[in-house]
Amino acid sequence: MSAEVQFQALSLAACVVWAQTPRRTVGDLTELAESVRSVGVLEPLLARPRGDGWEILAGQRRFLAAGLAGLTEVPALVRDVPDDVALELALAENSARADVSPLEEAEAIERLVRDHGRSVADVAARLGRGVRWVERRRSLLNLT
């Protein structure tokens, strides 16, 4: 997972949220947009090249709030990574957030295992979590 990282200011108009992002719910962005309006985006987004623009891999709420706040550019770390690594990075970033849905995490973990051939132990190590935590998250998918 050693793709070169570049820090750049990205045009909001050239950015889209990655369609495979594990986060499906963004909640109310009013307060975040107000904060961005007054002090800017304090933590860079994570993006990768996509055609003539960029895909937002992590920082979807900050990206959307920046648009609501009227910004035209956002700070970003740009890494050209494949989908499996993008999913790992998005999961790792979301794990540090308090308002992430456990079911959304479970779905993303399942995609890593099923679609990208990762073992539960590998996913746990990459996320800095225990194997048991990953297994419990995945078990949520059997509840519905």
CSV table of N, CA and C in Angstrom, one decimal:
chain,number,residue,atom,x,y,z
A,1,MET,N,0.8,-1.2,0.0
A,1,MET,CA,0.0,0.0,0.0
A,1,MET,C,0.9,1.2,0.0
A,2,SER,N,1.9,1.3,-0.9
A,2,SER,CA,2.8,2.4,-0.8
A,2,SER,C,2.7,3.2,-2.1
A,3,ALA,N,1.5,3.9,-2.3
A,3,ALA,CA,1.3,4.8,-3.4
A,3,ALA,C,1.8,6.1,-3.0
A,4,GLU,N,2.5,6.8,-4.0
A,4,GLU,CA,3.0,8.2,-3.7
A,4,GLU,C,1.8,9.1,-3.3
A,5,VAL,N,2.1,9.9,-2.3
A,5,VAL,CA,1.0,10.8,-1.8
A,5,VAL,C,1.5,12.3,-2.2
A,6,GLN,N,0.5,13.0,-2.8
A,6,GLN,CA,0.8,14.4,-3.1
A,6,GLN,C,-0.3,15.2,-2.4
A,7,PHE,N,0.1,16.4,-1.9
A,7,PHE,CA,-0.8,17.3,-1.3
A,7,PHE,C,-1.2,18.3,-2.4
A,8,GLN,N,-2.5,18.5,-2.6
A,8,GLN,CA,-2.9,19.4,-3.6
A,8,GLN,C,-4.2,20.1,-3.2
A,9,ALA,N,-4.5,21.3,-3.8
A,9,ALA,CA,-5.8,21.9,-3.7
A,9,ALA,C,-6.6,21.5,-4.9
A,10,LEU,N,-7.7,20.8,-4.7
A,10,LEU,CA,-8.5,20.3,-5.8
A,10,LEU,C,-9.8,21.2,-6.0
A,11,SER,N,-10.1,21.4,-7.2
A,11,SER,CA,-11.3,22.1,-7.6
A,11,SER,C,-12.5,21.3,-7.2
A,12,LEU,N,-13.5,21.8,-6.5
A,12,LEU,CA,-14.7,21.1,-6.1
A,12,LEU,C,-15.4,20.6,-7.4
A,13,ALA,N,-15.4,21.4,-8.4
A,13,ALA,CA,-16.1,21.1,-9.6
A,13,ALA,C,-15.5,19.8,-10.3
A,14,ALA,N,-14.3,19.5,-10.0
A,14,ALA,CA,-13.6,18.4,-10.7
A,14,ALA,C,-13.7,17.1,-9.8
A,15,CYS,N,-14.4,17.2,-8.7
A,15,CYS,CA,-14.4,16.1,-7.8
A,15,CYS,C,-15.8,15.4,-7.7
A,16,VAL,N,-15.8,14.1,-7.5
A,16,VAL,CA,-17.0,13.3,-7.3
A,16,VAL,C,-16.7,12.4,-6.1
A,17,VAL,N,-17.7,12.0,-5.4
A,17,VAL,CA,-17.5,11.1,-4.3
A,17,VAL,C,-17.5,9.7,-4.9
A,18,TRP,N,-16.5,8.9,-4.5
A,18,TRP,CA,-16.3,7.5,-5.0
A,18,TRP,C,-17.6,6.7,-4.8
A,19,ALA,N,-18.1,6.1,-5.8
A,19,ALA,CA,-19.3,5.4,-5.8
A,19,ALA,C,-19.3,4.2,-4.8
A,20,GLN,N,-18.1,3.7,-4.5
A,20,GLN,CA,-18.0,2.5,-3.6
A,20,GLN,C,-17.7,2.9,-2.2
A,21,THR,N,-17.8,4.2,-1.8
A,21,THR,CA,-17.5,4.6,-0.5
A,21,THR,C,-18.3,3.8,0.5
A,22,PRO,N,-17.7,3.4,1.6
A,22,PRO,CA,-18.5,2.6,2.6
A,22,PRO,C,-19.6,3.4,3.3
A,23,ARG,N,-19.4,4.7,3.4
A,23,ARG,CA,-20.3,5.6,4.1
A,23,ARG,C,-21.5,5.9,3.2
A,24,ARG,N,-22.7,5.6,3.5
A,24,ARG,CA,-23.9,5.9,2.7
A,24,ARG,C,-24.7,7.0,3.3
A,25,THR,N,-24.6,7.2,4.6
A,25,THR,CA,-25.4,8.3,5.3
A,25,THR,C,-24.4,9.4,5.7
A,26,VAL,N,-24.8,10.6,5.4
A,26,VAL,CA,-23.9,11.7,5.7
A,26,VAL,C,-24.4,12.6,6.8
A,27,GLY,N,-25.7,12.5,7.1
A,27,GLY,CA,-26.3,13.2,8.2
A,27,GLY,C,-26.4,14.7,7.9
A,28,ASP,N,-26.8,15.5,8.9
A,28,ASP,CA,-26.9,16.9,8.7
A,28,ASP,C,-25.6,17.6,8.6
A,29,LEU,N,-25.4,18.4,7.6
A,29,LEU,CA,-24.1,19.1,7.4
A,29,LEU,C,-24.1,20.5,7.7
A,30,THR,N,-25.2,21.0,8.3
A,30,THR,CA,-25.3,22.4,8.6
A,30,THR,C,-24.1,23.0,9.5
A,31,GLU,N,-23.9,22.3,10.6
A,31,GLU,CA,-22.8,22.8,11.5
A,31,GLU,C,-21.5,22.7,10.9
A,32,LEU,N,-21.2,21.6,10.2
A,32,LEU,CA,-19.9,21.4,9.5
A,32,LEU,C,-19.7,22.4,8.4
A,33,ALA,N,-20.8,22.7,7.7
A,33,ALA,CA,-20.7,23.8,6.6
A,33,ALA,C,-20.4,25.1,7.2
A,34,GLU,N,-21.0,25.4,8.4
A,34,GLU,CA,-20.7,26.7,9.1
A,34,GLU,C,-19.3,26.8,9.5
A,35,SER,N,-18.8,25.7,10.1
A,35,SER,CA,-17.4,25.6,10.5
A,35,SER,C,-16.4,25.8,9.3
A,36,VAL,N,-16.7,25.1,8.2
A,36,VAL,CA,-15.9,25.2,7.0
A,36,VAL,C,-15.9,26.7,6.5
A,37,ARG,N,-17.1,27.3,6.5
A,37,ARG,CA,-17.3,28.6,6.0
A,37,ARG,C,-16.4,29.6,6.8
A,38,SER,N,-16.3,29.4,8.2
A,38,SER,CA,-15.6,30.3,9.0
A,38,SER,C,-14.1,30.0,9.1
A,39,VAL,N,-13.7,28.7,9.1
A,39,VAL,CA,-12.2,28.5,9.2
A,39,VAL,C,-11.6,27.6,8.1
A,40,GLY,N,-12.5,27.2,7.2
A,40,GLY,CA,-12.0,26.4,6.1
A,40,GLY,C,-12.0,24.9,6.4
A,41,VAL,N,-11.5,24.1,5.5
A,41,VAL,CA,-11.4,22.6,5.7
A,41,VAL,C,-10.0,22.4,6.4
A,42,LEU,N,-10.1,21.9,7.6
A,42,LEU,CA,-8.9,21.8,8.4
A,42,LEU,C,-8.1,20.5,8.2
A,43,GLU,N,-8.8,19.5,7.8
A,43,GLU,CA,-8.2,18.2,7.5
A,43,GLU,C,-8.4,17.8,6.1
A,44,PRO,N,-7.3,17.5,5.4
A,44,PRO,CA,-7.4,17.3,3.9
A,44,PRO,C,-8.2,16.0,3.6
A,45,LEU,N,-8.9,16.0,2.5
A,45,LEU,CA,-9.6,14.9,2.0
A,45,LEU,C,-8.6,13.9,1.4
A,46,LEU,N,-9.0,12.7,1.1
A,46,LEU,CA,-8.2,11.7,0.4
A,46,LEU,C,-8.9,11.5,-0.9
A,47,ALA,N,-8.1,11.7,-2.0
A,47,ALA,CA,-8.7,11.5,-3.3
A,47,ALA,C,-7.7,10.7,-4.2
A,48,ARG,N,-8.2,10.3,-5.3
A,48,ARG,CA,-7.4,9.7,-6.3
A,48,ARG,C,-7.8,10.2,-7.7
A,49,PRO,N,-6.9,10.2,-8.7
A,49,PRO,CA,-7.2,10.6,-10.0
A,49,PRO,C,-8.4,9.8,-10.6
A,50,ARG,N,-9.2,10.5,-11.3
A,50,ARG,CA,-10.4,9.9,-12.1
A,50,ARG,C,-10.6,10.7,-13.3
A,51,GLY,N,-10.2,10.1,-14.4
A,51,GLY,CA,-10.4,10.8,-15.7
A,51,GLY,C,-9.7,12.2,-15.7
A,52,ASP,N,-10.5,13.2,-15.9
A,52,ASP,CA,-10.0,14.6,-15.9
A,52,ASP,C,-10.1,15.2,-14.5
A,53,GLY,N,-10.6,14.4,-13.5
A,53,GLY,CA,-10.8,15.0,-12.2
A,53,GLY,C,-10.4,14.1,-11.1
A,54,TRP,N,-11.2,14.0,-10.0
A,54,TRP,CA,-10.8,13.3,-8.8
A,54,TRP,C,-11.9,12.6,-8.2
A,55,GLU,N,-11.6,11.5,-7.5
A,55,GLU,CA,-12.6,10.8,-6.8
A,55,GLU,C,-12.3,10.9,-5.3
A,56,ILE,N,-13.3,11.3,-4.5
A,56,ILE,CA,-13.1,11.5,-3.1
A,56,ILE,C,-13.2,10.1,-2.4
A,57,LEU,N,-12.2,9.6,-1.8
A,57,LEU,CA,-12.2,8.3,-1.2
A,57,LEU,C,-12.5,8.4,0.3
A,58,ALA,N,-12.1,9.5,0.9
A,58,ALA,CA,-12.3,9.8,2.4
A,58,ALA,C,-12.5,11.3,2.6
A,59,GLY,N,-13.4,11.6,3.4
A,59,GLY,CA,-13.7,13.0,3.6
A,59,GLY,C,-14.9,13.5,2.9
A,60,GLN,N,-15.8,12.6,2.6
A,60,GLN,CA,-17.1,12.9,1.9
A,60,GLN,C,-17.8,14.0,2.6
A,61,ARG,N,-18.0,14.0,3.9
A,61,ARG,CA,-18.7,15.0,4.6
A,61,ARG,C,-18.0,16.4,4.5
A,62,ARG,N,-16.7,16.4,4.6
A,62,ARG,CA,-16.0,17.6,4.5
A,62,ARG,C,-16.1,18.2,3.0
A,63,PHE,N,-16.1,17.3,2.1
A,63,PHE,CA,-16.3,17.7,0.7
A,63,PHE,C,-17.7,18.3,0.4
A,64,LEU,N,-18.7,17.7,0.9
A,64,LEU,CA,-20.1,18.2,0.7
A,64,LEU,C,-20.3,19.5,1.5
A,65,ALA,N,-19.7,19.6,2.7
A,65,ALA,CA,-19.8,20.8,3.5
A,65,ALA,C,-19.1,21.9,2.8
A,66,ALA,N,-18.0,21.7,2.2
A,66,ALA,CA,-17.2,22.7,1.5
A,66,ALA,C,-18.1,23.3,0.4
A,67,GLY,N,-18.8,22.4,-0.3
A,67,GLY,CA,-19.7,22.9,-1.4
A,67,GLY,C,-20.8,23.8,-0.8
A,68,LEU,N,-21.4,23.3,0.3
A,68,LEU,CA,-22.4,24.1,0.9
A,68,LEU,C,-21.9,25.5,1.5
A,69,ALA,N,-20.7,25.5,1.9
A,69,ALA,CA,-20.0,26.7,2.4
A,69,ALA,C,-19.6,27.6,1.3
A,70,GLY,N,-19.7,27.2,0.0
A,70,GLY,CA,-19.3,28.1,-1.1
A,70,GLY,C,-17.9,28.0,-1.5
A,71,LEU,N,-17.1,27.1,-0.9
A,71,LEU,CA,-15.7,27.0,-1.3
A,71,LEU,C,-15.6,26.5,-2.8
A,72,THR,N,-14.5,26.8,-3.4
A,72,THR,CA,-14.3,26.3,-4.8
A,72,THR,C,-13.2,25.3,-4.9
A,73,GLU,N,-12.4,25.2,-3.8
A,73,GLU,CA,-11.3,24.3,-3.7
A,73,GLU,C,-11.2,23.7,-2.3
A,74,VAL,N,-10.7,22.5,-2.3
A,74,VAL,CA,-10.5,21.8,-1.0
A,74,VAL,C,-9.1,21.2,-0.9
A,75,PRO,N,-8.5,21.2,0.3
A,75,PRO,CA,-7.2,20.5,0.4
A,75,PRO,C,-7.3,19.0,0.3
A,76,ALA,N,-6.4,18.3,-0.3
A,76,ALA,CA,-6.5,16.9,-0.4
A,76,ALA,C,-5.1,16.2,-0.5
A,77,LEU,N,-5.1,15.0,0.0
A,77,LEU,CA,-4.0,14.1,-0.2
A,77,LEU,C,-4.4,13.3,-1.4
A,78,VAL,N,-3.6,13.2,-2.4
A,78,VAL,CA,-3.9,12.5,-3.6
A,78,VAL,C,-3.0,11.2,-3.7
A,79,ARG,N,-3.7,10.1,-3.8
A,79,ARG,CA,-3.0,8.8,-4.0
A,79,ARG,C,-3.7,8.0,-5.1
A,80,ASP,N,-2.9,7.5,-6.0
A,80,ASP,CA,-3.5,6.7,-7.0
A,80,ASP,C,-3.4,5.2,-6.6
A,81,VAL,N,-4.6,4.7,-6.1
A,81,VAL,CA,-4.6,3.4,-5.5
A,81,VAL,C,-5.8,2.6,-6.1
A,82,PRO,N,-5.7,1.3,-6.1
A,82,PRO,CA,-6.8,0.4,-6.6
A,82,PRO,C,-7.9,0.4,-5.7
A,83,ASP,N,-9.1,-0.2,-6.1
A,83,ASP,CA,-10.3,-0.2,-5.3
A,83,ASP,C,-10.1,-0.8,-4.0
A,84,ASP,N,-9.4,-2.0,-3.9
A,84,ASP,CA,-9.3,-2.6,-2.6
A,84,ASP,C,-8.5,-1.8,-1.6
A,85,VAL,N,-7.5,-1.1,-2.0
A,85,VAL,CA,-6.8,-0.2,-1.1
A,85,VAL,C,-7.6,1.0,-0.8
A,86,ALA,N,-8.3,1.5,-1.7
A,86,ALA,CA,-9.2,2.7,-1.5
A,86,ALA,C,-10.3,2.3,-0.4
A,87,LEU,N,-10.8,1.1,-0.5
A,87,LEU,CA,-11.8,0.7,0.5
A,87,LEU,C,-11.2,0.5,1.9
A,88,GLU,N,-10.0,0.0,1.9
A,88,GLU,CA,-9.2,-0.1,3.2
A,88,GLU,C,-9.0,1.3,3.8
A,89,LEU,N,-8.6,2.3,3.0
A,89,LEU,CA,-8.3,3.6,3.5
A,89,LEU,C,-9.6,4.3,4.0
A,90,ALA,N,-10.7,4.1,3.2
A,90,ALA,CA,-11.9,4.7,3.6
A,90,ALA,C,-12.4,4.1,4.9
A,91,LEU,N,-12.3,2.8,5.1
A,91,LEU,CA,-12.7,2.1,6.3
A,91,LEU,C,-11.9,2.6,7.5
A,92,ALA,N,-10.6,2.7,7.3
A,92,ALA,CA,-9.7,3.1,8.3
A,92,ALA,C,-10.0,4.5,8.8
A,93,GLU,N,-10.3,5.4,7.9
A,93,GLU,CA,-10.6,6.8,8.2
A,93,GLU,C,-12.0,6.8,8.9
A,94,ASN,N,-13.0,6.1,8.4
A,94,ASN,CA,-14.3,6.1,9.0
A,94,ASN,C,-14.3,5.5,10.4
A,95,SER,N,-13.4,4.5,10.7
A,95,SER,CA,-13.3,3.9,12.0
A,95,SER,C,-13.0,4.9,13.1
A,96,ALA,N,-12.3,6.0,12.7
A,96,ALA,CA,-11.9,7.0,13.7
A,96,ALA,C,-13.1,8.0,13.9
A,97,ARG,N,-14.2,7.9,13.2
A,97,ARG,CA,-15.3,8.8,13.3
A,97,ARG,C,-16.3,8.2,14.3
A,98,ALA,N,-17.0,9.0,15.0
A,98,ALA,CA,-18.0,8.6,16.0
A,98,ALA,C,-19.3,8.2,15.3
A,99,ASP,N,-19.7,8.8,14.2
A,99,ASP,CA,-21.0,8.7,13.7
A,99,ASP,C,-21.1,7.7,12.5
A,100,VAL,N,-20.3,6.7,12.4
A,100,VAL,CA,-20.3,5.8,11.3
A,100,VAL,C,-21.2,4.6,11.7
A,101,SER,N,-22.1,4.2,10.7
A,101,SER,CA,-23.0,3.1,10.9
A,101,SER,C,-22.2,1.8,11.0
A,102,PRO,N,-22.4,1.0,12.0
A,102,PRO,CA,-21.8,-0.3,12.1
A,102,PRO,C,-22.2,-1.2,10.9
A,103,LEU,N,-23.4,-1.1,10.4
A,103,LEU,CA,-23.8,-1.8,9.2
A,103,LEU,C,-23.1,-1.4,8.0
A,104,GLU,N,-22.8,-0.1,7.8
A,104,GLU,CA,-22.0,0.3,6.6
A,104,GLU,C,-20.6,-0.2,6.7
A,105,GLU,N,-20.0,-0.2,8.0
A,105,GLU,CA,-18.7,-0.8,8.1
A,105,GLU,C,-18.7,-2.3,7.8
A,106,ALA,N,-19.8,-3.0,8.2
A,106,ALA,CA,-19.9,-4.4,8.0
A,106,ALA,C,-19.9,-4.7,6.5
A,107,GLU,N,-20.7,-3.9,5.7
A,107,GLU,CA,-20.8,-4.1,4.3
A,107,GLU,C,-19.5,-3.9,3.6
A,108,ALA,N,-18.8,-2.9,4.0
A,108,ALA,CA,-17.4,-2.6,3.4
A,108,ALA,C,-16.4,-3.7,3.7
A,109,ILE,N,-16.5,-4.2,5.0
A,109,ILE,CA,-15.6,-5.3,5.3
A,109,ILE,C,-15.9,-6.5,4.5
A,110,GLU,N,-17.2,-6.8,4.4
A,110,GLU,CA,-17.6,-7.9,3.6
A,110,GLU,C,-17.1,-7.8,2.1
A,111,ARG,N,-17.2,-6.6,1.6
A,111,ARG,CA,-16.7,-6.4,0.2
A,111,ARG,C,-15.2,-6.7,0.1
A,112,LEU,N,-14.4,-6.3,1.1
A,112,LEU,CA,-13.0,-6.5,1.1
A,112,LEU,C,-12.7,-8.0,1.1
A,113,VAL,N,-13.5,-8.8,1.9
A,113,VAL,CA,-13.3,-10.2,2.0
A,113,VAL,C,-13.8,-10.9,0.7
A,114,ARG,N,-15.1,-10.6,0.3
A,114,ARG,CA,-15.7,-11.3,-0.8
A,114,ARG,C,-15.1,-10.9,-2.2
A,115,ASP,N,-15.1,-9.6,-2.4
A,115,ASP,CA,-14.7,-9.1,-3.7
A,115,ASP,C,-13.2,-8.9,-4.0
A,116,HIS,N,-12.5,-8.7,-2.9
A,116,HIS,CA,-11.0,-8.5,-3.0
A,116,HIS,C,-10.2,-9.6,-2.4
A,117,GLY,N,-10.8,-10.6,-2.0
A,117,GLY,CA,-10.0,-11.8,-1.5
A,117,GLY,C,-9.2,-11.6,-0.2
A,118,ARG,N,-9.6,-10.6,0.6
A,118,ARG,CA,-8.9,-10.4,1.8
A,118,ARG,C,-9.3,-11.4,2.9
A,119,SER,N,-8.4,-11.8,3.7
A,119,SER,CA,-8.8,-12.6,4.9
A,119,SER,C,-9.3,-11.7,6.0
A,120,VAL,N,-10.0,-12.3,6.9
A,120,VAL,CA,-10.5,-11.5,8.1
A,120,VAL,C,-9.3,-11.0,8.9
A,121,ALA,N,-8.3,-11.9,9.0
A,121,ALA,CA,-7.1,-11.5,9.8
A,121,ALA,C,-6.4,-10.3,9.1
A,122,ASP,N,-6.3,-10.3,7.7
A,122,ASP,CA,-5.7,-9.2,7.0
A,122,ASP,C,-6.5,-7.9,7.2
A,123,VAL,N,-7.8,-8.0,7.1
A,123,VAL,CA,-8.7,-6.8,7.2
A,123,VAL,C,-8.5,-6.3,8.7
A,124,ALA,N,-8.5,-7.1,9.6
A,124,ALA,CA,-8.3,-6.7,11.0
A,124,ALA,C,-7.0,-6.0,11.2
A,125,ALA,N,-5.9,-6.5,10.7
A,125,ALA,CA,-4.6,-5.9,10.8
A,125,ALA,C,-4.5,-4.6,10.1
A,126,ARG,N,-5.1,-4.5,8.9
A,126,ARG,CA,-5.1,-3.2,8.2
A,126,ARG,C,-5.9,-2.1,8.9
A,127,LEU,N,-7.0,-2.5,9.6
A,127,LEU,CA,-7.8,-1.5,10.3
A,127,LEU,C,-7.4,-1.3,11.7
A,128,GLY,N,-6.4,-2.0,12.2
A,128,GLY,CA,-5.9,-1.9,13.5
A,128,GLY,C,-6.9,-2.4,14.5
A,129,ARG,N,-7.7,-3.4,14.2
A,129,ARG,CA,-8.7,-4.0,15.0
A,129,ARG,C,-8.4,-5.5,15.2
A,130,GLY,N,-9.1,-6.1,16.2
A,130,GLY,CA,-8.9,-7.5,16.4
A,130,GLY,C,-9.8,-8.3,15.4
A,131,VAL,N,-9.4,-9.5,15.2
A,131,VAL,CA,-10.1,-10.4,14.3
A,131,VAL,C,-11.5,-10.6,14.8
A,132,ARG,N,-11.7,-10.7,16.1
A,132,ARG,CA,-13.0,-10.9,16.7
A,132,ARG,C,-13.9,-9.7,16.4
A,133,TRP,N,-13.4,-8.5,16.5
A,133,TRP,CA,-14.1,-7.3,16.1
A,133,TRP,C,-14.6,-7.3,14.7
A,134,VAL,N,-13.7,-7.7,13.8
A,134,VAL,CA,-14.1,-7.8,12.3
A,134,VAL,C,-15.2,-8.9,12.1
A,135,GLU,N,-15.0,-10.0,12.8
A,135,GLU,CA,-16.0,-11.1,12.7
A,135,GLU,C,-17.4,-10.6,13.2
A,136,ARG,N,-17.4,-9.9,14.3
A,136,ARG,CA,-18.6,-9.4,14.9
A,136,ARG,C,-19.3,-8.4,13.9
A,137,ARG,N,-18.5,-7.5,13.4
A,137,ARG,CA,-19.0,-6.6,12.4
A,137,ARG,C,-19.7,-7.3,11.2
A,138,ARG,N,-19.0,-8.3,10.7
A,138,ARG,CA,-19.5,-9.1,9.5
A,138,ARG,C,-20.8,-9.8,9.9
A,139,SER,N,-20.9,-10.3,11.2
A,139,SER,CA,-22.1,-11.0,11.6
A,139,SER,C,-23.3,-10.1,11.6
A,140,LEU,N,-23.2,-8.8,11.6
A,140,LEU,CA,-24.3,-7.9,11.5
A,140,LEU,C,-25.1,-8.1,10.2
A,141,LEU,N,-24.4,-8.5,9.2
A,141,LEU,CA,-25.0,-8.7,7.9
A,141,LEU,C,-26.0,-9.9,7.9
A,142,ASN,N,-25.9,-10.8,8.9
A,142,ASN,CA,-26.8,-11.9,9.0
A,142,ASN,C,-28.1,-11.6,9.8
A,143,LEU,N,-28.1,-10.4,10.3
A,143,LEU,CA,-29.3,-10.1,11.1
A,143,LEU,C,-30.5,-9.6,10.3
A,144,THR,N,-30.3,-9.2,9.1
A,144,THR,CA,-31.4,-8.8,8.3
A,144,THR,C,-31.9,-9.8,7.3
